[in-house]
Amino acid sequence: MSERVTAERVIPEGGRRRRRPTKQGAVLSERLIVETALRLVAQHGAEALSVRRLGAALGADPSALYRYFRNTDALLLALADELIGRAQEGWRATGDWREDLRSMGLRIHACYLSHPQAAVLGAYRTTGRPHETAAVERILGILAAAGFPAPFAVRAYHAFIDQALAFAAQDAAALALPKAAREADEAVWNSVYGRLSADTHPHIAAAFPLLAADMRGSGYPFALELLLAAMAVALPAAAGS
Amino acid sequence: MSERVTAERVIPEGGRRRRRPTKQGAVLSERLIVETALRLVAQHGAEALSVRRLGAALGADPSALYRYFRNTDALLLALADELIGRAQEGWRATGDWREDLRSMGLRIHACYLSHPQAAVLGAYRTTGRPHETAAVERILGILAAAGFPAPFAVRAYHAFIDQALAFAAQDAAALALPKAAREADEAVWNSVYGRLSADTHPHIAAAFPLLAADMRGSGYPFALELLLAAMAVALPAAAGS
DNA sequence: TTTACACGTCAATGGTGTTGTCGTAAGGTC
DNA sequence: GACCTTACGACAACACCATTGACGTGTAAA
């Protein structure tokens, strides 16, 4: 009795042979699906992304997607990797590690914010896809060239990338909130924090104007600056760029 | 034609009169539901929290929950609010600003991680509720006592709190992932990053053992340490504690 | 003791991801 | 050009999800 190998439903991207159009005339591909999904999310919000709706947007039966992605999770990872790739497009190293890390961090942050709905879905995943590994390699390269010893470089890399992604996801989530909820959250600064008594909350009362102004923007640029400053301090003087 | 006011299904906590037991003998209450939900998440993982399963755990029909919460979103907010309270319980200042900020950051992070499903929703919102304002006041107080000038203190506060919440949300989201997806993400480190060629990805190949080990945990503790170090450097010597 | 209505229950609606099966047409081969 | 093989799109079904309207019971107030 021969052990029958279960036929894998998903054909890896290289091995595809047929390009049969759907009833509605669309010719599917991994690339088309990812782009359609991003467009769907951008136009109708993160909650609009379902296999059924994506199928409809593509002009195909929902189940056809399972020929390209094992499940929705695999699709999400593809979306996340696409975002990472777009963040790196056209990035050039200057040779100054601090400037390079700064520009890369700000790029990642900005790119995710420009697709907030998709960013929320993918920012906390490890995809292992090409764009991701390229980014990891690049950042480790910057740190190595700067002269950081390997154990420190690894921890610094971890802190740097997680902080970039975490802030990106957080700011994206705030942006992706339903309009009513977002406005309500912003109004809290004036309606609650602006009216706290100096007796019970002296420091908030004293700092309020500065605070309300600063909290309107993202905390990421300054947090990144602090991170880079701490790394510069830790860099052995002999290896300084 | 009189405008008929739609009867609200949810009775505010104060106005309840009857405590009718369910068929299985449970007497429901907002408090019991919140605690049961947190226990459900803690015991059976984040994906175990659904209205149907929560109803079953309570010994009640799932739809009975809608007498207490307008929808699942309201339930999750109640869970998140409960978490904020628990995070601050028993925290004491030591007078050492660096140690106090560290302990507060780690507490917030740890508390959110212990109930990831609720954390994912709560970390993105400005609630303006008492527990939140108390935390803001406390942190600003620590910074003021340390001697940071107000404009710097405000920016540092912003970076600190956003960093704590962003990392908490990010790590919680990873933890809240379905078990299969979480394990897949962890496996990627060995199956993809461990097998990258030194030709195409020299820095990853060189750093791999350190990298794989470090990426197993959260990047937050080290990122927080770097943030605190940078703040210490920026602190005017004359005002040092 | 009566009565009003809070609230638990039932049933139904319309959504979700996912899978087994099948037919068909696209490619490769001759 | 004819013939196979099989990739792949379509269909139908399954199990789960959140949510809601209707209903009757029994509790607590009067």
Coordinates of C-alpha atoms (C1' of nucleotides) in Angstrom, one line a residue:
Chain A
M1 CA 0.0 0.0 0.0
S2 CA 1.9 3.1 -1.2
E3 CA 1.8 6.1 1.0
R4 CA 0.0 8.7 -1.2
V5 CA 1.6 12.1 -0.9
T6 CA -1.1 14.7 -0.4
A7 CA -1.1 17.0 -3.5
E8 CA -0.3 20.5 -2.4
R9 CA -2.9 22.9 -3.5
V10 CA -0.5 25.8 -3.7
I11 CA 1.9 25.8 -6.6
P12 CA 5.1 27.7 -5.8
E13 CA 5.5 30.8 -7.9
G14 CA 8.1 29.4 -10.3
G15 CA 6.2 26.2 -11.3
R16 CA 3.1 27.7 -12.7
R17 CA 2.2 26.8 -16.2
R18 CA -1.3 27.7 -17.1
R19 CA -2.8 31.1 -17.0
R20 CA -6.4 30.4 -17.3
P21 CA -8.7 33.4 -17.1
T22 CA -11.5 33.4 -14.7
K23 CA -15.1 33.6 -15.9
Q24 CA -15.0 37.3 -15.6
G25 CA -11.8 37.5 -17.6
A26 CA -9.2 38.2 -14.9
V27 CA -5.8 36.3 -15.2
L28 CA -4.7 35.7 -11.6
S29 CA -1.2 35.9 -10.3
E30 CA 0.4 36.3 -6.9
R31 CA 1.3 39.8 -7.8
L32 CA -2.2 40.8 -9.0
I33 CA -3.7 39.4 -5.8
V34 CA -1.4 41.3 -3.5
E35 CA -1.9 44.6 -5.3
T36 CA -5.6 44.1 -5.4
A37 CA -5.6 43.3 -1.7
L38 CA -3.6 46.5 -0.9
R39 CA -6.0 48.6 -3.0
L40 CA -9.0 47.0 -1.3
V41 CA -7.6 47.7 2.1
A42 CA -6.6 51.3 1.2
Q43 CA -10.1 52.1 -0.2
H44 CA -12.4 50.3 2.1
G45 CA -10.4 49.7 5.3
A46 CA -8.8 46.8 7.0
E47 CA -12.1 45.1 7.8
A48 CA -12.9 45.0 4.1
L49 CA -10.2 42.4 3.5
S50 CA -11.8 38.9 3.4
V51 CA -11.3 36.1 1.0
R52 CA -14.7 36.5 -0.3
R53 CA -14.5 40.2 -1.0
L54 CA -11.0 39.9 -2.4
G55 CA -12.3 37.2 -4.7
A56 CA -15.1 39.5 -5.8
A57 CA -12.7 42.4 -6.4
L58 CA -10.5 40.2 -8.5
G59 CA -13.5 38.8 -10.5
A60 CA -12.8 35.3 -9.3
D61 CA -14.2 32.6 -7.0
P62 CA -12.9 33.1 -3.5
S63 CA -11.6 29.6 -3.4
A64 CA -9.3 30.3 -6.4
L65 CA -7.1 32.3 -4.0
Y66 CA -6.1 29.0 -2.3
R67 CA -4.2 28.1 -5.5
Y68 CA -1.8 31.0 -4.7
F69 CA -1.8 31.2 -0.9
R70 CA -2.1 28.3 1.5
N71 CA -4.4 30.4 3.7
T72 CA -5.2 34.0 4.6
D73 CA -2.2 34.2 6.9
A74 CA 0.1 33.6 3.9
L75 CA -1.6 36.3 2.1
L76 CA -1.1 38.7 5.0
L77 CA 2.6 37.9 5.1
A78 CA 2.8 38.7 1.4
L79 CA 1.2 42.1 2.0
A80 CA 3.6 42.8 4.9
D81 CA 6.6 42.0 2.7
E82 CA 5.3 44.2 -0.1
L83 CA 5.2 47.1 2.3
I84 CA 8.8 46.4 3.5
G85 CA 9.9 46.4 -0.1
R86 CA 8.2 49.7 -0.9
A87 CA 9.8 51.3 2.1
Q88 CA 13.3 50.4 0.8
E89 CA 12.8 51.3 -2.8
G90 CA 15.5 53.8 -3.8
W91 CA 17.2 53.9 -0.4
R92 CA 20.9 54.7 -0.6
A93 CA 23.6 54.4 2.1
T94 CA 25.6 57.5 2.9
G95 CA 28.3 55.7 4.9
D96 CA 27.4 57.6 8.0
W97 CA 25.8 54.8 10.2
R98 CA 23.7 57.3 12.3
E99 CA 22.3 59.0 9.3
D100 CA 21.7 55.7 7.5
L101 CA 19.8 54.2 10.4
R102 CA 17.8 57.4 10.8
S103 CA 16.7 57.6 7.2
M104 CA 15.9 53.9 7.2
G105 CA 13.8 54.1 10.4
L106 CA 11.9 57.2 9.1
R107 CA 11.3 55.6 5.8
I108 CA 9.8 52.4 7.3
H109 CA 7.6 54.6 9.6
A110 CA 6.5 56.8 6.7
C111 CA 5.8 53.9 4.4
Y112 CA 3.6 52.1 6.8
L113 CA 1.7 55.3 7.7
S114 CA 0.9 55.8 4.0
H115 CA -0.9 52.4 4.0
P116 CA -2.2 52.5 7.6
Q117 CA -4.9 49.8 7.1
A118 CA -2.5 47.3 5.7
A119 CA 0.2 48.2 8.2
V120 CA -2.0 47.2 11.1
L121 CA -2.3 43.8 9.7
G122 CA 1.3 43.1 9.0
A123 CA 3.7 45.1 11.1
Y124 CA 4.2 42.4 13.8
R125 CA 4.8 39.5 11.5
T126 CA 8.1 37.8 10.6
T127 CA 7.6 37.0 6.9
G128 CA 11.0 35.5 5.9
R129 CA 10.3 36.8 2.5
P130 CA 12.9 38.5 0.2
H131 CA 12.2 42.1 1.0
E132 CA 12.4 41.4 4.7
T133 CA 15.7 39.5 4.6
A134 CA 17.2 42.2 2.4
A135 CA 16.3 44.9 5.0
V136 CA 17.7 42.8 7.9
E137 CA 21.0 42.3 6.0
R138 CA 21.2 45.9 5.2
I139 CA 20.8 47.1 8.8
L140 CA 23.2 44.5 10.2
G141 CA 25.7 45.7 7.5
I142 CA 25.4 49.3 8.7
L143 CA 26.0 48.3 12.3
A144 CA 28.9 46.1 11.4
A145 CA 30.6 48.8 9.3
A146 CA 30.1 51.3 12.1
G147 CA 32.2 49.1 14.3
F148 CA 29.7 47.7 16.8
P149 CA 30.8 44.4 18.2
A150 CA 28.5 41.6 17.1
P151 CA 26.7 40.9 20.4
F152 CA 25.8 44.6 20.8
A153 CA 25.0 45.0 17.2
V154 CA 22.4 42.2 17.3
R155 CA 20.7 43.6 20.3
A156 CA 20.8 47.1 18.8
Y157 CA 19.4 45.7 15.6
H158 CA 16.5 44.1 17.5
A159 CA 15.7 47.2 19.4
F160 CA 15.9 49.4 16.3
I161 CA 13.7 47.3 14.0
D162 CA 11.1 46.4 16.6
Q163 CA 10.9 50.1 17.6
A164 CA 10.4 51.2 14.0
L165 CA 7.7 48.6 13.4
A166 CA 6.0 49.0 16.7
F167 CA 5.7 52.8 16.3
A168 CA 4.7 52.4 12.7
A169 CA 1.9 49.9 13.7
Q170 CA 0.8 52.1 16.6
D171 CA 0.6 55.3 14.6
A172 CA -1.0 53.5 11.7
A173 CA -3.6 52.0 14.0
A174 CA -4.5 55.5 15.3
L175 CA -4.8 56.7 11.7
A176 CA -6.9 53.6 10.7
L177 CA -9.4 54.1 13.4
P178 CA -13.0 55.0 12.3
K179 CA -13.2 58.7 12.0
A180 CA -15.5 59.2 14.9
A181 CA -13.3 57.2 17.3
R182 CA -10.2 59.0 16.1
E183 CA -11.7 62.4 16.7
A184 CA -13.0 61.4 20.1
D185 CA -9.5 60.2 21.1
E186 CA -8.0 63.5 20.0
A187 CA -10.7 65.6 21.8
V188 CA -9.7 63.9 25.1
W189 CA -6.6 66.0 25.2
N190 CA -8.6 69.2 25.5
S191 CA -11.7 67.9 27.2
V192 CA -9.9 65.9 29.9
Y193 CA -6.2 66.7 30.2
G194 CA -6.8 70.5 29.6
R195 CA -9.2 70.6 32.5
L196 CA -7.4 68.6 35.2
S197 CA -7.0 70.6 38.4
A198 CA -3.5 71.7 39.4
D199 CA -4.2 70.4 42.9
T200 CA -4.6 66.8 41.8
H201 CA -2.5 66.8 38.7
P202 CA 0.1 69.6 39.1
H203 CA 2.6 68.3 36.5
I204 CA 0.0 67.9 33.8
A205 CA -1.5 71.3 34.5
A206 CA 2.0 72.9 34.3
A207 CA 3.0 71.2 31.2
F208 CA -0.3 71.2 29.4
P209 CA 0.3 73.6 26.5
L210 CA 3.6 72.0 25.6
L211 CA 2.1 68.5 26.1
A212 CA -1.0 69.1 24.0
A213 CA 1.2 70.5 21.2
D214 CA 3.7 67.6 21.3
M215 CA 1.1 64.8 21.6
R216 CA -0.4 65.9 18.3
G217 CA 2.5 64.3 16.4
S218 CA 4.2 61.0 16.5
G219 CA 6.7 60.3 19.3
Y220 CA 8.8 58.2 16.9
P221 CA 11.3 60.8 15.5
F222 CA 12.4 61.8 19.0
A223 CA 12.4 58.2 20.3
L224 CA 14.6 57.3 17.3
E225 CA 16.9 60.2 18.0
L226 CA 17.3 59.0 21.6
L227 CA 18.0 55.5 20.5
L228 CA 20.7 56.6 18.0
A229 CA 22.2 58.9 20.7
A230 CA 22.5 56.0 23.1
M231 CA 24.1 53.8 20.5
A232 CA 26.6 56.5 19.7
V233 CA 27.6 56.7 23.4
A234 CA 28.0 52.9 23.5
L235 CA 30.2 52.8 20.4
P236 CA 33.9 52.2 21.3
A237 CA 35.8 55.4 20.6
A238 CA 38.5 53.5 18.6
A239 CA 35.9 52.3 16.1
G240 CA 34.1 55.6 15.6
S241 CA 33.3 56.5 12.1
Chain B
M1 CA -46.9 59.8 15.0
S2 CA -44.8 59.6 18.1
E3 CA -41.0 59.1 17.6
R4 CA -40.5 55.7 19.2
V5 CA -37.3 55.6 21.3
T6 CA -35.5 52.4 20.5
A7 CA -35.3 50.4 23.7
E8 CA -31.6 50.0 24.6
R9 CA -30.7 46.4 25.1
V10 CA -27.9 47.1 27.5
I11 CA -28.9 48.3 31.0
P12 CA -26.2 50.5 32.6
E13 CA -24.6 48.9 35.6
G14 CA -26.4 51.0 38.1
G15 CA -29.9 50.3 36.9
R16 CA -30.1 46.5 37.2
R17 CA -32.8 45.0 39.2
R18 CA -33.2 41.3 38.6
R19 CA -30.6 38.7 39.1
R20 CA -32.2 35.8 37.3
P21 CA -29.9 32.7 37.2
T22 CA -29.3 31.0 33.9
K23 CA -30.6 27.5 33.2
Q24 CA -27.2 26.3 34.3
G25 CA -27.4 28.3 37.5
A26 CA -25.0 31.1 36.9
V27 CA -25.9 34.6 38.0
L28 CA -24.5 37.0 35.5
S29 CA -22.9 40.4 36.1
E30 CA -20.6 42.8 34.3
R31 CA -17.8 41.9 36.7
L32 CA -18.3 38.1 36.4
I33 CA -18.2 38.4 32.6
V34 CA -15.0 40.4 32.6
E35 CA -13.3 38.1 35.0
T36 CA -14.4 35.0 33.1
A37 CA -13.3 36.5 29.8
L38 CA -9.8 37.2 31.2
R39 CA -9.6 33.8 32.7
L40 CA -10.7 32.2 29.4
V41 CA -7.9 34.1 27.6
A42 CA -5.3 33.2 30.2
Q43 CA -6.2 29.5 30.2
H44 CA -7.0 28.7 26.7
G45 CA -5.2 31.3 24.6
A46 CA -6.3 34.4 22.9
E47 CA -8.2 32.6 20.1
A48 CA -10.5 31.0 22.7
L49 CA -12.3 34.3 23.3
S50 CA -15.5 34.4 21.3
V51 CA -19.0 35.3 22.3
R52 CA -20.1 31.7 22.0
R53 CA -17.3 30.3 24.0
L54 CA -17.6 32.9 26.6
G55 CA -21.3 32.2 26.9
A56 CA -20.5 28.5 27.3
A57 CA -17.8 29.2 29.9
L58 CA -20.4 31.3 31.9
G59 CA -23.1 28.7 31.5
A60 CA -25.4 31.0 29.6
D61 CA -26.7 31.6 26.1
P62 CA -24.2 33.6 24.1
S63 CA -26.8 36.3 23.4
A64 CA -27.3 36.9 27.1
L65 CA -23.9 38.9 27.0
Y66 CA -25.6 41.5 24.9
R67 CA -27.6 42.5 28.0
Y68 CA -24.3 43.7 29.5
F69 CA -22.2 44.9 26.5
R70 CA -23.4 46.5 23.4
N71 CA -21.0 44.5 21.3
T72 CA -17.7 42.6 21.6
D73 CA -15.8 45.9 21.2
A74 CA -17.4 47.2 24.4
L75 CA -16.4 44.0 26.1
L76 CA -12.8 44.3 25.0
L77 CA -12.6 47.9 26.2
A78 CA -13.9 46.8 29.6
L79 CA -11.1 44.2 29.6
A80 CA -8.5 46.8 28.7
D81 CA -9.7 49.1 31.4
E82 CA -9.3 46.4 33.9
L83 CA -5.7 45.8 32.7
I84 CA -4.8 49.5 33.2
G85 CA -5.9 49.2 36.8
R86 CA -3.9 46.0 37.4
A87 CA -0.7 47.5 35.8
Q88 CA -0.5 50.3 38.4
E89 CA -1.6 48.3 41.4
G90 CA 1.1 48.5 44.1
W91 CA 3.7 50.5 42.1
R92 CA 5.9 52.6 44.4
A93 CA 8.4 55.3 43.5
T94 CA 12.0 54.8 44.7
G95 CA 13.2 58.4 44.0
D96 CA 15.7 57.2 41.4
W97 CA 14.2 58.5 38.2
R98 CA 15.9 56.0 36.0
E99 CA 14.8 53.0 38.1
D100 CA 11.3 54.4 38.4
L101 CA 10.8 54.9 34.7
R102 CA 12.3 51.4 34.0
S103 CA 10.0 49.7 36.5
M104 CA 6.9 51.5 35.2
G105 CA 7.8 50.8 31.6
L106 CA 8.4 47.1 32.3
R107 CA 5.2 46.9 34.3
I108 CA 3.0 48.3 31.5
H109 CA 4.6 46.0 29.0
A110 CA 4.3 42.9 31.2
C111 CA 0.7 43.7 32.2
Y112 CA -0.5 44.1 28.6
L113 CA 1.3 40.9 27.6
S114 CA -0.5 38.9 30.2
H115 CA -3.8 39.5 28.4
P116 CA -2.8 40.1 24.8
Q117 CA -6.2 40.1 23.2
A118 CA -7.4 42.9 25.3
A119 CA -4.1 44.8 25.0
V120 CA -4.2 44.9 21.3
L121 CA -7.3 47.0 21.4
G122 CA -6.5 49.2 24.4
A123 CA -3.0 50.3 23.6
Y124 CA -4.0 52.4 20.6
R125 CA -6.6 54.5 22.4
T126 CA -6.5 57.6 24.6
T127 CA -9.1 56.9 27.2
G128 CA -8.7 59.9 29.5
R129 CA -9.9 57.7 32.3
P130 CA -8.6 58.0 35.9
H131 CA -6.0 55.3 35.7
E132 CA -4.5 56.8 32.5
T133 CA -4.3 60.4 33.8
A134 CA -2.7 59.1 37.0
A135 CA 0.0 57.4 35.1
V136 CA 0.7 60.5 33.0
E137 CA 0.9 62.7 36.1
R138 CA 3.2 60.2 37.7
I139 CA 5.7 60.0 34.8
L140 CA 5.8 63.8 34.4
G141 CA 6.5 64.0 38.1
I142 CA 9.4 61.7 37.9
L143 CA 10.9 63.7 35.0
A144 CA 10.4 67.0 36.7
A145 CA 11.9 65.8 40.0
A146 CA 14.9 64.4 38.0
G147 CA 15.6 67.9 36.9
F148 CA 14.7 67.8 33.2
P149 CA 13.7 71.1 31.8
A150 CA 10.1 71.2 30.8
P151 CA 10.4 71.2 27.0
F152 CA 12.7 68.2 27.1
A153 CA 10.6 66.5 29.7
V154 CA 7.5 66.7 27.6
R155 CA 9.2 65.2 24.5
A156 CA 10.9 62.5 26.6
Y157 CA 7.5 61.7 28.2
H158 CA 6.0 61.3 24.8
A159 CA 8.8 59.1 23.5
F160 CA 8.7 57.0 26.7
I161 CA 5.0 56.3 26.9
D162 CA 4.6 55.8 23.2
Q163 CA 7.5 53.4 23.2
A164 CA 6.0 51.4 26.1
L165 CA 2.6 51.2 24.6
A166 CA 3.8 50.6 21.0
F167 CA 6.0 47.7 22.1
A168 CA 3.3 46.4 24.4
A169 CA 0.8 46.4 21.6
Q170 CA 3.2 44.9 19.1
D171 CA 4.3 42.0 21.4
A172 CA 0.8 41.5 22.5
A173 CA -0.4 41.3 18.9
A174 CA 2.3 38.6 18.2
L175 CA 1.1 36.7 21.2
A176 CA -2.5 37.1 20.3
L177 CA -1.9 35.4 17.0
P178 CA -3.5 32.0 16.3
K179 CA -1.1 29.4 17.6
A180 CA -0.3 28.1 14.2
A181 CA 0.7 31.5 12.9
R182 CA 2.8 32.3 15.9
E183 CA 4.7 29.1 15.6
A184 CA 5.2 29.6 11.9
D185 CA 6.7 33.1 12.5
E186 CA 9.1 31.6 15.1
A187 CA 10.0 28.7 12.7
V188 CA 10.9 31.3 10.0
W189 CA 14.1 32.1 11.9
N190 CA 15.5 28.6 11.5
S191 CA 13.9 27.7 8.2
V192 CA 14.7 30.9 6.3
Y193 CA 17.3 33.0 8.2
G194 CA 19.3 30.0 9.2
R195 CA 19.7 28.9 5.6
L196 CA 20.5 32.1 3.9
S197 CA 23.8 31.9 1.9
A198 CA 26.8 33.8 3.2
D199 CA 27.3 35.0 -0.4
T200 CA 24.0 36.9 -0.6
H201 CA 23.5 37.7 3.1
P202 CA 26.9 37.7 4.8
H203 CA 25.9 39.7 7.9
I204 CA 22.9 37.6 8.6
A205 CA 25.0 34.4 8.1
A206 CA 27.7 35.7 10.5
A207 CA 25.3 36.9 13.2
F208 CA 22.8 34.1 12.9
P209 CA 23.3 32.2 16.2
L210 CA 23.2 35.4 18.2
L211 CA 20.4 36.8 16.1
A212 CA 18.1 33.7 16.4
A213 CA 18.6 33.7 20.2
D214 CA 18.0 37.4 20.6
M215 CA 14.9 37.5 18.4
R216 CA 13.1 34.9 20.5
G217 CA 12.4 37.6 23.2
S218 CA 11.0 41.1 23.1
G219 CA 13.2 44.0 22.0
Y220 CA 11.6 46.2 24.5
P221 CA 13.9 45.8 27.6
F222 CA 16.9 46.8 25.6
A223 CA 15.2 49.5 23.7
L224 CA 14.0 51.0 27.0
E225 CA 17.5 50.8 28.4
L226 CA 18.8 52.7 25.4
L227 CA 16.1 55.3 25.8
L228 CA 17.0 55.8 29.5
A229 CA 20.7 56.0 28.7
A230 CA 20.1 58.7 26.1
M231 CA 18.0 60.6 28.6
A232 CA 20.7 60.3 31.3
V233 CA 23.3 61.7 28.9
A234 CA 21.0 64.7 28.1
L235 CA 20.4 65.5 31.7
P236 CA 22.3 68.6 32.7
A237 CA 25.0 67.6 35.2
A238 CA 24.0 70.3 37.7
A239 CA 20.6 68.8 38.1
G240 CA 21.7 65.2 38.4
S241 CA 20.0 63.2 41.1
Chain C
dT1 C1' -50.8 39.6 45.9
dT2 C1' -50.4 41.6 41.9
dT3 C1' -48.0 43.4 38.1
dA4 C1' -44.4 45.1 35.1
dC5 C1' -40.5 44.3 32.8
dA6 C1' -35.5 42.6 33.1
dC7 C1' -33.3 39.2 31.2
dG8 C1' -32.3 34.5 29.7
dT9 C1' -33.4 31.7 25.7
dC10 C1' -34.4 30.4 21.0
dA11 C1' -34.1 30.9 16.2
dA12 C1' -32.6 33.1 12.4
dT13 C1' -29.5 36.1 9.4
dG14 C1' -25.6 37.0 7.0
dG15 C1' -21.0 37.0 7.6
dT16 C1' -16.2 34.4 7.8
dG17 C1' -12.2 30.8 6.4
dT18 C1' -11.6 26.5 4.3
dT19 C1' -12.0 22.1 1.7
dG20 C1' -13.5 18.1 -1.5
dT21 C1' -14.9 17.5 -6.0
dC22 C1' -15.3 18.2 -10.7
dG23 C1' -14.9 19.9 -15.5
dT24 C1' -12.4 22.4 -18.7
dA25 C1' -9.0 24.4 -21.2
dA26 C1' -4.0 25.3 -21.6
dG27 C1' 0.5 23.3 -22.5
dG28 C1' 3.7 20.0 -23.7
dT29 C1' 4.5 16.2 -26.8
dC30 C1' 4.3 13.7 -30.9
Chain D
dG1 C1' -3.1 18.9 -35.8
dA2 C1' -4.3 15.4 -32.3
dC3 C1' -3.7 13.7 -27.8
dC4 C1' -2.9 13.6 -22.9
dT5 C1' -2.0 15.4 -18.5
dT6 C1' -3.0 18.4 -15.1
dA7 C1' -3.3 23.2 -13.4
dC8 C1' -6.6 25.8 -11.8
dG9 C1' -11.1 28.0 -11.6
dA10 C1' -15.9 27.0 -10.0
dC11 C1' -19.2 25.1 -7.1
dA12 C1' -21.2 23.5 -3.0
dA13 C1' -20.9 22.4 1.6
dC14 C1' -19.2 22.8 6.5
dA15 C1' -18.3 24.8 10.8
dC16 C1' -17.7 28.7 12.9
dC17 C1' -18.5 33.7 13.9
dA18 C1' -21.2 38.2 15.8
dT19 C1' -25.5 40.0 16.2
dT20 C1' -30.6 40.7 16.5
dG21 C1' -35.9 40.1 17.1
dA22 C1' -39.3 37.7 19.5
dC23 C1' -40.9 35.5 23.4
dG24 C1' -42.0 33.8 28.0
dT25 C1' -40.6 33.4 32.7
dG26 C1' -39.9 34.6 37.2
dT27 C1' -38.2 38.3 40.1
dA28 C1' -38.6 42.3 42.6
dA29 C1' -41.2 46.3 43.4
dA30 C1' -45.7 48.1 44.8

